XYZ file of N, CA and C in Angstrom:
459
model
N 159.823 123.936 62.422
C 159.559 123.930 63.883
C 157.766 123.212 63.826
N 157.841 122.605 65.161
C 156.820 121.763 65.406
C 155.573 122.608 66.248
N 154.765 122.806 65.974
C 153.729 123.898 66.728
C 153.325 123.097 67.554
N 153.411 123.321 68.989
C 152.053 122.784 70.005
C 150.926 123.268 69.702
N 149.836 122.208 69.259
C 148.395 122.680 69.650
C 147.771 122.188 71.067
N 147.085 123.540 71.145
C 146.425 123.378 72.763
C 145.197 122.226 72.577
N 144.994 121.398 73.528
C 143.766 120.414 73.547
C 143.006 120.828 75.100
N 141.894 120.778 74.780
C 140.768 121.202 76.027
C 140.185 122.322 75.889
N 139.703 123.318 77.103
C 138.877 124.191 76.767
C 140.017 125.387 78.066
N 139.161 126.337 77.549
C 139.756 127.744 78.714
C 139.085 128.096 79.768
N 139.388 128.439 80.329
C 138.869 129.013 81.598
C 137.418 129.829 81.049
N 137.772 130.521 80.393
C 136.538 131.441 80.262
C 135.768 130.454 79.781
N 136.058 129.792 78.427
C 134.695 128.714 78.161
C 134.307 128.028 79.175
N 134.939 127.665 80.162
C 134.063 126.789 81.027
C 133.176 128.019 81.908
N 134.171 129.058 82.297
C 133.751 129.795 82.208
C 131.740 130.394 82.026
N 132.267 130.745 80.650
C 130.420 130.652 80.171
C 129.592 129.665 80.175
N 129.865 128.301 80.520
C 128.989 126.826 80.172
C 128.474 126.992 81.850
N 129.187 127.418 82.629
C 129.180 127.167 84.195
C 127.540 128.386 84.690
N 127.959 129.441 83.751
C 127.057 130.744 83.596
C 125.583 130.254 83.410
N 125.872 129.843 82.041
C 124.824 129.135 81.373
C 123.929 128.218 82.138
N 124.328 127.481 82.811
C 123.816 126.022 83.465
C 122.893 126.755 84.299
N 123.936 127.990 85.437
C 123.431 128.705 86.159
C 121.708 129.129 85.758
N 121.978 129.698 84.661
C 120.633 130.921 84.098
C 119.672 129.894 83.985
N 119.894 128.847 83.518
C 118.506 127.097 83.211
C 118.563 126.888 84.221
N 119.090 126.848 85.628
C 118.842 125.868 86.890
C 117.625 127.195 87.959
N 118.602 128.743 87.500
C 117.911 129.708 88.205
C 115.716 129.713 87.555
N 115.821 128.977 86.926
C 114.523 129.151 85.661
C 113.986 127.901 85.931
N 114.266 126.863 86.061
C 114.022 125.627 86.179
C 113.330 125.418 87.459
N 114.399 125.766 88.382
C 113.916 125.193 89.345
C 112.723 125.508 90.232
N 111.923 127.141 89.884
C 110.880 127.334 90.608
C 109.638 126.538 89.835
N 109.724 126.440 88.629
C 108.914 125.965 87.511
C 108.451 124.779 88.115
N 109.565 123.800 88.518
C 109.558 122.683 88.892
C 108.976 122.371 90.428
N 109.158 123.227 91.126
C 108.887 123.171 92.791
C 107.170 123.704 92.577
N 107.070 124.355 91.634
C 105.163 124.968 91.326
C 104.381 123.665 90.685
N 105.537 123.120 89.902
C 104.855 121.938 89.534
C 104.318 120.636 90.474
N 105.424 120.377 90.957
C 105.150 119.370 92.160
C 104.247 119.914 93.113
N 104.482 121.326 94.149
C 102.946 121.626 94.509
C 101.541 121.435 93.989
N 101.637 121.627 92.647
C 99.977 121.283 92.018
C 100.003 120.024 91.916
N 100.842 118.905 92.013
C 100.491 117.600 91.859
C 99.723 116.817 93.197
N 100.421 117.767 94.076
C 100.514 117.337 95.085
C 98.724 117.792 96.001
N 98.531 118.985 95.108
C 97.323 119.939 95.927
C 96.132 118.695 95.083
N 96.250 118.098 94.106
C 95.538 116.985 93.305
C 95.132 115.956 94.430
N 95.842 115.982 95.095
C 95.864 114.488 96.160
C 94.543 114.683 97.023
N 94.356 116.312 97.430
C 92.662 116.415 98.160
C 91.843 116.245 96.959
N 91.784 116.424 96.010
C 90.682 116.541 94.814
C 90.687 114.943 94.959
N 91.405 114.196 94.893
C 91.270 112.451 95.084
C 90.652 112.093 96.372
N 90.967 112.971 97.180
C 90.511 112.234 98.578
C 88.855 112.231 98.692
N 88.499 113.968 98.184
C 87.162 114.390 98.150
C 86.635 113.473 97.696
N 87.023 113.018 96.129
C 86.036 112.552 95.234
C 85.665 111.586 96.014
N 86.383 110.990 96.453
C 86.137 109.678 97.624
C 85.284 109.805 98.227
N 84.985 110.784 99.287
C 83.765 111.123 99.732
C 82.219 112.056 99.234
N 82.727 112.762 97.771
C 81.834 113.312 97.622
C 80.383 112.175 96.976
N 80.526 110.887 96.518
C 79.869 110.178 95.682
C 78.783 109.687 97.191
N 79.351 109.251 98.295
C 78.750 109.344 99.409
C 77.815 109.892 100.190
N 78.558 111.447 99.956
C 77.480 112.434 100.015
C 76.275 112.474 99.472
N 76.727 112.710 98.329
C 75.747 113.050 97.852
C 74.423 112.339 97.420
N 74.805 110.947 97.989
C 73.753 109.888 97.798
C 73.101 109.822 99.210
N 74.090 110.164 100.300
C 73.440 110.172 101.805
C 72.486 111.654 101.684
N 72.761 112.341 101.259
C 71.718 113.496 100.814
C 70.397 113.641 100.432
N 70.664 112.665 99.262
C 69.394 111.954 98.534
C 68.796 111.053 98.737
N 69.191 110.197 99.857
C 67.863 109.368 100.489
C 68.183 110.080 102.098
N 68.394 111.201 102.825
C 67.944 111.576 103.974
C 67.696 112.827 103.826
N 67.790 113.967 102.571
C 67.610 115.177 102.753
C 68.354 115.784 103.626
N 69.567 115.402 104.252
C 70.696 116.492 105.317
C 71.872 115.773 104.329
N 73.103 116.421 105.121
C 74.137 116.101 105.153
C 74.837 115.030 105.913
N 75.555 114.244 105.561
C 76.111 113.637 106.862
C 77.086 114.310 107.598
N 77.278 113.273 108.675
C 77.889 113.852 109.860
C 78.870 112.640 110.455
N 80.819 112.849 110.219
C 81.371 111.974 110.480
C 80.775 111.430 112.360
N 81.063 110.197 112.440
C 81.049 109.541 113.444
C 79.348 109.181 114.331
N 78.244 110.027 113.579
C 77.217 109.962 113.985
C 76.392 108.811 112.970
N 76.661 109.027 111.799
C 75.620 108.580 110.184
C 76.875 106.838 110.330
N 76.498 105.913 110.370
C 77.063 104.798 109.782
C 77.793 104.782 108.879
N 77.507 105.158 108.028
C 78.585 105.258 106.654
C 79.548 105.847 106.283
N 80.011 106.904 107.649
C 80.776 107.654 107.502
C 82.106 107.403 108.570
N 83.200 107.163 108.699
C 84.057 106.316 109.873
C 84.201 108.068 110.473
N 84.565 107.891 112.007
C 84.251 109.280 113.080
C 85.566 109.583 112.962
N 86.947 109.415 112.741
C 88.122 110.038 112.747
C 88.013 110.739 111.245
N 88.409 112.132 111.062
C 88.575 113.006 109.909
C 89.946 112.531 109.183
N 90.790 111.978 110.025
C 92.233 111.440 109.637
C 92.335 110.221 108.923
N 90.784 108.996 109.055
C 90.934 108.100 108.045
C 90.560 108.715 106.900
N 90.732 109.679 106.356
C 90.556 110.317 104.935
C 91.979 110.540 104.378
N 93.274 110.661 105.767
C 94.174 111.311 105.253
C 94.753 110.261 104.111
N 96.020 111.092 103.339
C 96.688 110.350 102.466
C 98.295 111.209 102.945
N 99.214 111.032 101.456
C 100.340 111.485 101.819
C 100.549 112.624 101.849
N 99.580 113.548 101.220
C 100.068 114.814 101.576
C 98.745 115.771 102.206
N 97.704 115.049 102.324
C 96.547 114.900 103.067
C 96.325 114.555 104.510
N 96.351 115.622 105.572
C 96.194 115.569 106.828
C 95.030 114.622 107.467
N 93.645 115.417 106.939
C 92.328 115.109 107.018
C 91.675 115.456 106.145
N 90.243 114.903 106.188
C 89.018 115.371 105.913
C 88.088 115.088 106.383
N 87.220 116.498 106.580
C 85.766 116.361 107.312
C 84.470 117.053 106.525
N 83.568 116.290 106.968
C 82.538 117.211 106.416
C 81.877 117.955 107.464
N 81.043 118.969 106.778
C 80.799 120.031 107.841
C 79.104 120.639 106.964
N 78.219 120.894 107.928
C 77.330 121.607 106.890
C 77.393 123.212 106.409
N 76.974 123.644 105.538
C 77.569 125.085 105.250
C 76.106 125.603 105.887
N 76.368 126.961 106.265
C 75.510 127.309 106.989
C 74.143 128.532 106.133
N 74.308 128.289 104.753
C 73.381 129.189 104.104
C 72.162 129.325 104.347
N 71.432 130.222 104.956
C 69.984 129.761 105.127
C 68.937 129.264 103.814
N 69.036 129.902 102.550
C 68.514 129.254 101.663
C 68.750 128.882 100.633
N 70.212 128.034 101.179
C 70.871 126.823 100.308
C 71.915 126.336 100.875
N 71.763 125.408 101.624
C 72.530 124.756 102.729
C 73.218 124.251 102.011
N 74.526 123.898 102.185
C 75.821 122.810 101.276
C 76.147 121.747 102.544
N 76.607 121.034 102.151
C 77.446 119.648 102.661
C 79.018 119.706 101.750
N 79.482 120.580 102.736
C 80.816 120.847 102.535
C 82.257 119.625 102.856
N 83.146 119.463 101.922
C 84.242 118.414 102.434
C 85.483 119.342 102.455
N 86.123 119.282 103.649
C 87.226 120.484 104.004
C 88.405 119.748 103.920
N 89.382 119.821 103.237
C 90.718 118.644 102.920
C 91.759 119.404 103.746
N 92.614 119.162 104.429
C 93.548 119.870 105.449
C 94.945 119.548 104.623
N 95.490 119.978 104.588
C 97.212 119.653 104.426
C 97.970 119.531 105.519
N 98.592 118.486 104.975
C 99.820 118.317 106.482
C 100.374 119.249 106.409
N 101.482 119.665 107.602
C 102.276 120.942 107.866
C 103.794 120.488 108.178
N 103.497 119.292 107.317
C 105.390 118.384 106.871
C 105.080 117.590 105.718
N 106.343 117.490 105.160
C 106.217 116.473 104.324
C 105.585 116.896 102.941
N 105.157 118.225 102.512
C 104.374 118.817 101.697
C 104.893 120.282 101.220
N 104.650 120.498 100.164
C 105.531 122.226 99.529
C 104.877 122.991 100.379
N 105.500 123.662 101.036
C 105.601 125.069 101.576
C 104.467 125.679 101.471
N 104.269 126.112 99.878
C 102.490 126.735 100.023
C 101.559 125.913 99.979
N 102.020 124.719 100.300
C 100.642 124.065 100.996
C 100.434 124.012 102.473
N 101.401 123.484 102.830
C 101.687 123.218 104.403
C 100.171 124.075 105.306
N 99.790 122.953 105.755
C 98.891 123.155 106.442
C 97.311 124.329 105.822
N 97.313 124.027 104.790
C 96.235 125.196 104.268
C 95.154 124.055 104.013
N 94.036 124.670 103.265
C 92.741 123.778 103.875
C 92.205 124.113 101.713
N 91.139 122.830 101.362
C 90.693 123.012 100.447
C 89.220 122.970 101.158
N 88.261 123.459 100.289
C 87.139 122.987 100.553
C 86.172 122.958 99.196
N 85.206 121.573 99.424
C 84.720 121.273 98.687
C 83.370 121.708 98.940
N 82.229 122.223 98.102
C 81.284 122.791 98.719
C 80.251 122.243 97.914
N 79.389 120.949 98.228
C 78.717 120.435 97.386
C 76.970 121.326 97.601
N 76.443 121.440 96.759
C 74.970 121.473 96.652
C 74.175 121.143 96.135
N 72.882 120.946 96.196
C 71.910 120.148 95.453
C 71.234 121.310 94.583
N 70.908 120.928 93.458
C 70.536 121.806 92.622
C 69.600 121.181 91.710
N 68.406 121.362 92.015
C 67.126 120.331 91.033
C 67.080 119.262 90.785
N 67.713 118.528 91.835
C 68.287 117.115 91.429
C 69.376 116.590 91.332
N 70.458 117.594 91.174
C 71.306 117.305 90.916
C 72.325 117.794 91.626
N 73.776 116.961 92.362
C 74.560 117.851 93.482
C 75.815 118.235 92.588
N 76.352 119.375 92.938
C 77.049 120.216 92.408
C 78.372 120.497 93.151
N 79.674 120.313 92.557
C 80.720 120.985 93.539
C 81.649 122.032 93.349
N 81.634 122.855 93.876
C 82.725 123.775 93.572
C 83.932 124.038 94.728
N 84.830 124.476 93.941
C 86.008 124.155 94.979
C 86.963 125.456 95.073
N 87.127 125.568 96.513
C 88.071 126.854 96.332
C 89.177 126.364 97.518
N 90.164 127.506 97.882
C 91.363 126.883 98.694
C 92.172 128.267 99.435
N 92.450 127.997 100.278
C 93.266 129.407 100.948
C 94.848 129.602 100.219
N 95.164 128.103 99.734
C 96.719 128.007 99.451
C 96.471 128.962 98.058
N 97.913 129.232 97.436
C 98.119 130.731 96.311
C 97.453 129.762 95.039
N 96.889 130.738 94.372
C 96.207 130.299 92.954
C 97.101 129.353 92.057
N 98.346 129.890 92.472
C 99.406 129.284 90.970
C 99.395 127.621 91.798
N 99.185 127.042 93.058
C 99.031 125.803 92.768
C 97.596 125.228 92.862
N 97.011 126.072 92.711
C 95.123 125.604 92.256
C 95.202 124.795 90.745
N 94.290 123.953 90.547
C 94.220 123.251 88.907
C 92.850 124.485 89.074
N 92.617 124.374 87.337
C 91.963 125.554 86.650
C 90.224 125.639 87.600
N 89.735 124.819 87.929
C 88.510 124.146 88.656
C 88.548 125.062 90.131
N 89.550 125.141 90.795
C 89.260 125.885 91.928
C 89.863 127.140 92.096
N 90.432 127.575 90.728
C 90.820 128.988 90.956
C 90.077 129.733 90.820
N 90.205 131.220 91.205
C 88.713 132.222 91.092
C 89.075 133.179 90.345
N 88.092 133.364 89.396
C 88.288 134.467 88.256
C 88.739 135.427 88.761
């Protein structure tokens, strides 16, 4: 008598494979979303970098911070510094009495950007320090989306 051999997978085996895939997806998807948000945040640094050199140069030549629309080398609309995820970038003067700063405030869009960054701001504080212009980064976005340079200890 010939014995019939089974070919294929049993229902239990298939359910185990589906469970393993579900567990891997539950771990991978949030990590990927954080990675995407971090990469989107990096656009704020790129936009600010485009302004930093001009601000430092203006400070060196004039001894004050530039103003959008008032000074020739800076366009009047903050939206002219927009990007794919960045809505605008604005230049403001910090009000510290002893140590005034030239601040670049970058605002993220409210749509088409990760939820953790929607409408959030990144602030790049520039200050003159003995002939050098130094920049510090802060943000109101969650710390897990920020690069090391912008995280508070």
